[in-house]
XYZ file of C-alpha atoms in Angstrom:
520
model
C 4.021 18.551 -1.777
C 7.465 20.075 -1.639
C 9.488 17.273 -3.259
C 7.775 16.657 -6.530
C 9.003 15.504 -9.971
C 7.541 17.703 -12.728
C 8.969 15.687 -15.638
C 6.929 13.081 -17.542
C 9.206 10.218 -18.617
C 8.698 8.606 -21.972
C 7.227 5.545 -20.162
C 5.922 7.285 -17.046
C 5.057 5.442 -13.857
C 2.089 6.183 -11.655
C 3.929 8.785 -9.606
C 5.100 10.803 -12.556
C 1.642 10.662 -14.043
C 0.146 11.824 -10.707
C 2.512 14.736 -10.247
C 2.584 15.933 -13.852
C -1.139 15.599 -14.461
C -2.134 17.119 -11.064
C 0.186 20.069 -11.725
C -1.711 20.863 -14.978
C -5.154 19.790 -13.808
C -6.646 23.299 -14.014
C -6.034 23.524 -17.695
C -5.829 19.985 -19.142
C -7.633 17.671 -16.810
C -11.259 18.491 -16.610
C -12.919 17.029 -13.460
C -16.344 18.462 -14.146
C -16.660 17.826 -17.827
C -20.275 18.353 -19.043
C -22.019 15.076 -19.914
C -21.386 13.846 -23.412
C -18.860 16.594 -24.114
C -16.077 15.278 -26.404
C -12.562 15.630 -24.995
C -9.302 15.015 -27.019
C -10.514 12.294 -29.302
C -13.573 10.842 -30.962
C -13.538 7.980 -28.488
C -13.486 10.303 -25.497
C -16.875 11.152 -23.934
C -18.531 11.212 -20.549
C -22.008 10.160 -19.702
C -23.790 10.846 -16.441
C -23.524 13.768 -13.916
C -21.730 17.030 -14.693
C -18.787 16.033 -12.502
C -18.040 12.899 -14.635
C -14.315 13.244 -15.446
C -12.948 13.174 -19.048
C -10.126 10.709 -19.873
C -8.481 11.120 -23.216
C -9.107 8.243 -25.553
C -11.832 6.658 -23.370
C -15.474 6.854 -22.761
C -16.323 7.404 -19.103
C -19.641 6.429 -17.611
C -20.577 7.879 -14.288
C -23.367 7.408 -11.763
C -24.418 7.120 -8.166
C -26.400 4.947 -5.874
C -27.905 5.325 -2.423
C -26.468 3.003 0.260
C -27.473 2.519 3.868
C -25.525 4.930 6.067
C -25.257 2.236 8.811
C -26.535 -1.193 7.948
C -29.430 -2.286 10.205
C -30.174 1.362 11.317
C -32.513 2.692 8.642
C -33.397 5.725 10.730
C -29.938 7.194 10.120
C -30.702 7.446 6.465
C -28.579 6.821 3.427
C -25.353 7.949 1.845
C -24.928 8.589 -1.913
C -21.905 6.696 -3.278
C -20.582 7.886 -6.668
C -18.506 6.046 -9.251
C -16.877 6.372 -12.716
C -16.178 3.591 -15.225
C -13.376 4.305 -17.576
C -14.168 2.056 -20.561
C -11.371 0.229 -22.494
C -10.334 1.880 -25.709
C -10.060 -1.304 -27.817
C -12.796 -3.108 -29.694
C -14.752 -6.058 -28.300
C -15.719 -6.746 -24.708
C -13.499 -5.855 -21.765
C -11.256 -8.748 -20.646
C -11.626 -7.596 -17.045
C -12.390 -4.730 -14.724
C -9.824 -3.199 -12.309
C -10.845 -1.127 -9.303
C -8.386 1.080 -7.514
C -8.255 2.669 -4.096
C -5.528 5.232 -3.606
C -5.300 5.133 0.168
C -5.896 7.532 3.086
C -8.271 6.482 4.485
C -10.312 9.179 2.743
C -8.468 9.805 -0.478
C -10.619 10.786 -3.454
C -10.513 8.512 -6.439
C -12.906 9.701 -9.165
C -11.256 12.953 -9.863
C -8.006 11.087 -10.446
C -9.445 9.253 -13.435
C -7.222 11.081 -15.948
C -4.165 10.158 -13.852
C -5.043 6.436 -13.791
C -6.002 6.581 -17.503
C -2.518 7.820 -18.197
C -0.629 5.662 -15.678
C -2.250 2.366 -16.462
C -1.770 2.856 -20.150
C -1.901 -0.330 -22.209
C -3.937 -2.209 -19.582
C -6.943 -0.001 -20.391
C -6.941 -0.997 -23.995
C -8.775 -4.149 -23.011
C -9.676 -3.704 -19.350
C -12.233 -1.285 -17.871
C -11.367 0.753 -14.728
C -13.907 1.244 -11.851
C -13.272 4.205 -9.582
C -15.470 4.617 -6.442
C -15.124 7.560 -4.097
C -15.327 6.018 -0.580
C -18.303 7.293 1.395
C -17.727 10.677 2.866
C -15.044 11.699 0.281
C -15.016 13.437 -3.053
C -18.261 12.833 -4.920
C -19.637 10.484 -2.280
C -21.473 12.859 0.035
C -19.208 14.407 2.663
C -20.307 14.025 6.249
C -18.071 16.454 8.133
C -17.167 16.238 11.771
C -15.488 19.573 12.227
C -11.828 18.533 12.303
C -9.519 19.840 9.617
C -6.360 18.205 8.199
C -4.147 21.150 9.288
C -5.610 21.226 12.891
C -5.093 17.515 13.153
C -1.615 17.230 11.640
C -0.111 20.255 13.450
C -1.691 19.842 16.801
C -0.006 18.398 19.881
C -0.808 14.777 20.784
C -3.272 15.929 23.364
C -4.932 18.164 20.798
C -5.116 15.311 18.343
C -6.774 13.074 20.961
C -9.217 15.903 21.712
C -10.010 16.389 18.047
C -10.814 12.653 17.690
C -13.261 12.796 20.616
C -14.868 15.915 19.194
C -15.186 14.290 15.777
C -16.977 11.326 17.193
C -19.292 13.635 19.298
C -20.217 15.664 16.246
C -20.903 12.642 14.108
C -22.910 10.919 16.882
C -24.525 7.696 15.532
C -23.194 8.488 12.063
C -19.722 7.680 13.293
C -20.525 4.014 12.688
C -20.789 4.736 8.919
C -17.084 4.941 8.538
C -15.675 1.474 8.274
C -13.670 -0.397 5.698
C -16.420 -3.093 5.659
C -18.980 -0.434 4.709
C -16.815 0.918 1.898
C -16.100 -2.586 0.674
C -19.832 -3.310 0.512
C -20.368 -0.037 -1.294
C -17.839 -1.071 -3.947
C -19.588 -4.414 -4.378
C -22.933 -2.720 -4.768
C -21.523 -0.583 -7.499
C -19.959 -3.755 -9.116
C -23.439 -5.272 -9.181
C -24.928 -2.045 -10.622
C -22.610 -1.988 -13.594
C -23.037 -5.766 -14.178
C -19.501 -6.935 -13.605
C -18.983 -10.540 -12.342
C -15.497 -10.120 -10.850
C -13.045 -7.398 -10.086
C -9.269 -7.245 -10.038
C -8.390 -5.187 -6.929
C -5.521 -2.606 -6.879
C -4.873 -1.103 -3.484
C -2.321 1.584 -2.689
C -1.339 2.261 0.951
C -4.583 2.165 2.934
C -6.064 0.490 -0.125
C -4.004 -2.524 0.826
C -6.067 -2.701 4.008
C -9.381 -2.073 2.308
C -8.994 -4.541 -0.540
C -8.433 -7.625 1.708
C -11.590 -6.529 3.635
C -13.442 -6.513 0.300
C -11.920 -9.969 -0.591
C -12.996 -11.460 2.780
C -16.593 -10.143 2.395
C -17.025 -10.892 -1.350
C -14.540 -13.654 -2.145
C -16.366 -14.984 -5.156
C -16.098 -11.480 -6.799
C -12.300 -11.219 -6.733
C -10.175 -12.184 -9.720
C -6.710 -10.975 -8.542
C -5.153 -8.471 -6.163
C -2.243 -6.054 -6.437
C -1.177 -4.469 -3.098
C 1.376 -1.628 -3.129
C 2.780 -0.026 -0.017
C 1.093 -2.780 1.946
C 0.450 -3.682 5.581
C -1.548 -6.648 7.025
C -4.933 -6.459 8.778
C -3.233 -7.748 11.908
C -0.447 -5.116 12.010
C 1.570 -4.303 15.087
C -0.308 -1.632 17.106
C 2.908 -0.351 18.590
C 4.392 0.247 15.104
C 7.714 -1.500 15.747
C 8.398 -2.396 12.061
C 8.058 1.186 11.094
C 10.443 2.372 13.846
C 13.028 -0.238 12.900
C 12.652 0.573 9.153
C 13.627 4.278 9.767
C 17.093 3.089 10.769
C 17.324 0.706 7.871
C 16.441 3.437 5.411
C 19.135 5.789 6.777
C 21.667 2.989 6.489
C 20.551 2.128 2.951
C 20.588 5.696 1.500
C 24.062 6.321 3.020
C 25.528 3.048 1.726
C 24.193 3.667 -1.821
C 24.982 7.433 -1.951
C 27.409 8.960 -4.359
C 30.963 9.124 -2.864
C 29.570 7.927 0.452
C 27.819 11.182 1.269
C 27.074 9.859 4.802
C 27.712 6.999 7.085
C 24.622 4.933 7.977
C 25.769 4.102 11.541
C 26.436 7.751 12.220
C 23.133 8.839 10.772
C 21.340 6.415 13.106
C 23.434 7.629 16.088
C 22.606 11.159 15.176
C 18.905 10.329 15.035
C 19.101 8.704 18.474
C 20.667 11.888 19.885
C 18.114 14.214 18.216
C 15.189 12.042 19.420
C 16.574 12.115 23.024
C 16.984 15.886 22.931
C 13.544 16.467 21.585
C 12.142 14.135 24.131
C 13.602 16.222 26.859
C 13.063 19.588 25.284
C 10.710 19.927 22.244
C 11.283 22.949 19.893
C 8.682 25.221 18.402
C 8.604 25.525 14.602
C 6.281 27.971 12.794
C 4.746 26.211 9.693
C 3.116 28.388 7.037
C 0.489 26.971 4.632
C -1.856 28.748 2.174
C -4.453 28.694 5.007
C -2.330 30.389 7.690
C 0.635 29.895 10.053
C 0.664 27.199 12.706
C 2.998 26.982 15.736
C 4.089 23.336 15.791
C 5.489 21.854 19.013
C 8.069 19.580 17.458
C 8.524 16.604 19.778
C 10.194 13.202 19.541
C 6.781 12.023 18.190
C 6.707 14.671 15.493
C 10.314 13.695 14.597
C 9.157 10.112 14.279
C 6.292 11.145 11.945
C 8.679 13.160 9.808
C 11.093 10.184 9.516
C 8.692 7.356 8.903
C 5.809 8.996 7.064
C 6.876 12.201 5.370
C 10.409 10.875 4.460
C 8.976 7.820 2.832
C 6.681 9.788 0.505
C 7.597 9.998 -3.216
C 11.027 8.472 -2.695
C 12.293 7.533 -6.158
C 10.008 9.838 -8.037
C 12.927 12.141 -8.816
C 16.122 10.457 -7.640
C 18.411 13.159 -8.960
C 16.584 16.025 -7.135
C 16.610 16.978 -3.429
C 14.220 14.912 -1.252
C 13.284 14.922 2.435
C 14.908 11.521 2.988
C 18.086 12.527 1.210
C 18.586 15.633 3.269
C 17.873 14.053 6.640
C 21.323 12.629 7.432
C 22.955 16.028 7.099
C 20.137 17.862 8.938
C 20.310 15.385 11.808
C 24.094 15.719 12.024
C 23.908 19.412 12.171
C 21.294 19.371 14.872
C 23.634 17.265 17.059
C 26.265 20.074 16.540
C 23.858 22.762 17.701
C 22.561 23.956 14.377
C 18.757 23.323 14.329
C 18.089 25.394 11.204
C 18.275 22.597 8.554
C 15.864 20.358 10.387
C 13.523 23.282 11.011
C 13.522 24.019 7.305
C 12.616 20.441 6.421
C 9.730 20.426 8.933
C 8.475 23.789 7.483
C 8.709 22.520 3.852
C 6.937 19.300 4.566
C 4.144 21.094 6.521
C 3.425 23.672 3.873
C 0.822 21.388 2.226
C -1.561 21.371 5.186
C -5.221 21.668 4.050
C -8.571 22.453 5.543
C -10.226 19.237 4.418
C -12.431 17.639 6.993
C -10.962 14.469 8.556
C -14.124 12.505 9.354
C -13.434 9.687 6.784
C -9.876 9.341 8.069
C -10.546 9.433 11.779
C -13.710 7.295 11.559
C -11.970 4.400 9.704
C -8.805 4.570 11.854
C -10.695 4.474 15.136
C -13.403 2.112 14.144
C -11.251 -0.445 12.273
C -7.596 -0.377 13.251
C -6.012 -2.732 15.781
C -5.177 -0.944 19.015
C -3.017 -1.699 22.010
C -5.964 -1.798 24.330
C -9.443 -3.295 24.445
C -12.095 -1.185 22.723
C -14.609 -2.566 25.254
C -12.723 -1.139 28.213
C -13.486 2.254 29.706
C -11.024 5.007 28.940
C -9.142 4.801 32.277
C -8.591 1.134 31.765
C -7.526 1.730 28.113
C -4.862 4.052 29.343
C -3.643 1.416 31.855
C -3.507 -1.192 29.096
C -1.792 1.112 26.659
C 0.958 2.198 29.132
C 1.456 -1.460 30.048
C 1.962 -2.260 26.316
C 4.516 0.467 25.987
C 6.351 -0.593 29.078
C 6.476 -4.167 27.701
C 8.244 -3.107 24.550
C 11.817 -4.456 24.717
C 14.818 -2.180 24.628
C 15.659 -1.256 21.061
C 12.448 -2.454 19.587
C 11.667 1.047 18.418
C 15.137 1.579 16.946
C 16.486 5.150 17.679
C 13.302 6.144 19.461
C 11.686 5.474 22.779
C 8.490 3.379 22.558
C 6.309 6.208 23.918
C 7.969 8.835 21.685
C 7.705 6.962 18.476
C 4.033 6.087 19.175
C 3.198 9.759 19.527
C 4.095 10.074 15.830
C 1.414 8.158 13.895
C -1.747 10.132 13.315
C -3.494 6.799 12.753
C -1.932 4.925 15.741
C -0.458 5.079 19.215
C -2.995 6.582 21.664
C -4.755 8.868 19.221
C -8.073 6.829 19.288
C -8.028 6.107 23.006
C -11.027 8.372 23.691
C -13.073 7.102 20.697
C -16.393 6.005 22.243
C -17.870 2.525 21.737
C -21.384 3.817 21.836
C -22.758 5.078 18.510
C -19.771 3.526 16.636
C -19.107 0.287 14.737
C -20.261 -2.595 17.025
C -17.670 -5.067 15.776
C -13.957 -4.348 15.092
C -12.531 -5.377 11.726
C -11.299 -8.999 11.982
C -7.511 -9.243 11.645
C -7.438 -12.748 10.252
C -10.476 -13.292 8.078
C -10.776 -16.088 5.550
C -9.517 -14.739 2.210
C -9.947 -16.171 -1.256
C -7.298 -18.231 -3.034
C -6.596 -15.908 -5.905
C -3.264 -14.527 -7.368
C -1.850 -11.692 -5.180
C 1.122 -9.465 -5.786
C 2.496 -7.324 -2.936
C 4.893 -4.540 -3.750
C 7.030 -2.678 -1.256
C 9.705 0.078 -1.491
C 12.887 -0.863 0.380
C 13.270 2.727 1.587
C 9.674 2.824 2.834
C 9.393 3.131 6.663
C 5.662 3.837 6.545
C 4.668 0.390 5.178
C 8.090 -1.336 5.290
C 9.124 -4.600 3.807
C 8.420 -6.415 7.036
C 4.739 -5.364 6.884
C 4.609 -6.151 3.198
C 5.831 -9.781 3.784
C 3.101 -10.225 6.359
C 0.532 -8.731 4.037
C 1.478 -11.253 1.373
C 1.282 -14.189 3.886
C -2.402 -13.416 4.337
C -2.963 -15.109 1.017
C -2.075 -18.602 -0.206
C -1.077 -17.682 -3.793
C 0.997 -14.564 -3.270
C 4.216 -13.005 -4.474
C 6.182 -10.334 -2.542
C 8.469 -7.907 -4.371
C 10.746 -5.377 -2.690
C 11.704 -2.552 -5.041
C 15.126 -1.056 -4.498
C 15.545 2.698 -3.972
C 11.810 3.497 -3.708
C 9.684 4.593 -0.797
C 5.942 4.487 0.079
C 4.083 3.142 -2.957
C 6.922 2.230 -5.267
C 4.845 3.207 -8.388
C 6.185 6.668 -7.617
C 9.421 5.774 -9.409
C 9.849 7.595 -12.776
C 10.829 4.814 -15.211
C 7.506 2.899 -15.322
C 9.180 -0.281 -14.167
C 6.876 -0.892 -11.256
C 3.759 0.132 -12.953
C 4.677 -2.255 -15.762
C 4.969 -5.134 -13.301
C 1.608 -4.229 -11.644
C -0.256 -3.957 -14.939
C 1.175 -7.213 -16.228
C 0.022 -9.000 -13.118
C -3.443 -7.393 -13.298
C -3.692 -8.517 -16.943
C -2.710 -12.208 -16.663
C -1.473 -12.938 -13.086
C 2.222 -12.904 -14.095
C 4.871 -10.408 -13.011
C 7.089 -11.203 -15.995
C 10.652 -9.917 -15.847
C 11.134 -7.932 -12.588
C 14.903 -7.327 -12.921
C 14.244 -3.576 -13.481
C 13.165 -3.335 -9.811
C 16.763 -3.998 -8.706
C 18.378 -1.470 -10.883
C 16.581 1.792 -10.037
C 18.754 4.804 -9.446
C 19.689 5.667 -5.772
C 18.331 8.892 -4.427
C 20.584 11.967 -4.102
C 21.917 12.434 -0.513
C 23.209 15.705 0.757
C 26.776 15.248 2.087
C 27.342 15.252 5.859
C 30.022 17.805 6.740
C 33.169 16.505 8.431
């Protein structure tokens, strides 16, 4: 990631722990510690497979269990699901067990055990931490479909759709294995294996979709839930909240910037102009990663992705350092004046992290589970008719500075990307958007500069539950735990401990991000 904070604050939040610990993983964070090997203290040990991670100050127990690949279809075989339990460091029995999902879909969890051991801090003195790699990721038996991250991210929209269809074809009947319901049931099977009666659920990003699925399927096993960077199960398939949040974020960063580095209204006007120009005439941008150079056709849709997804990432992690969001007003303004170089540079820097990781877990969950603007039961030609009708029905201005069609070419997990995903050999029932959920304490956190999972979606996510609290965190982006003071992580861990947020005033006083001045 280009914009990363390398400093560990005295009371570091999740993001600082993530960046700092990942940066030094090769030398200080063993992810394949030999079983029973001591690490850092007399209480630190791992038991189980060779890959079991070491967490300083904690014993870690690891294991795996076989699960049906597709329930009701034994001929398709099984999938091995792996887990790690970071044991509490204090004496006596654990007061509870927290399980975390870091998002994606398809993010690894187990190898981040040292990160969570550091970030959750005091909570793990008397709580255990359960980490389960979702099926097809990390230590839980990869099932590749032949589509890489770089190919998928950098491809044109037509190429992305073709990649989705190829993924489904290569998986065949195994495509039905990738659902949030299956992953939720895997987590519950692990819960039963380790002998825990209830779990506190902590979901980040996609984890805020997965955890309500778990809660709906295993309500009696849920103690409490924290959702960070949240969206509801019944989200808008045309992504209107995200599009509108892009403009709000530009307004907010300009209003809060030192010496009024930019004007919010002008920044949105500039964005409107740039979107229209790219709609008429896309530009080609070479993006170089460690795996090679890609020629990216930068369209209105790619601009949308840059503004709502990439620019929301890590906002607040290092407010005094350059960030994608903080540089966008100036880059957009220069583009309107004929200077495309600053925007090209931002595109190249953001794209430099492209990987060759297989996208089966991501594509499978997105296309099996997510709400679409067409009927999954319809043939492809009819799906296209329904989708175009939905776009045409979007009101003027509902997508902010973008056209409806243009913005919906941006999401790699939405728009028309799954329109060719076949119904045969895939999940027979879509994920319900309004299932019955347990009456347990729920905290939903959102960054007020997040256009990926904006406040509007966070509010709807909270309303899924009867006993919920919604908290918007000023000057932070997607997953507000990225902020560096530890304020947000403190709120989360207090809630996981006793169902109370405590004093949340710190969430209103976080430092504004640095904004590059717009030239006059």
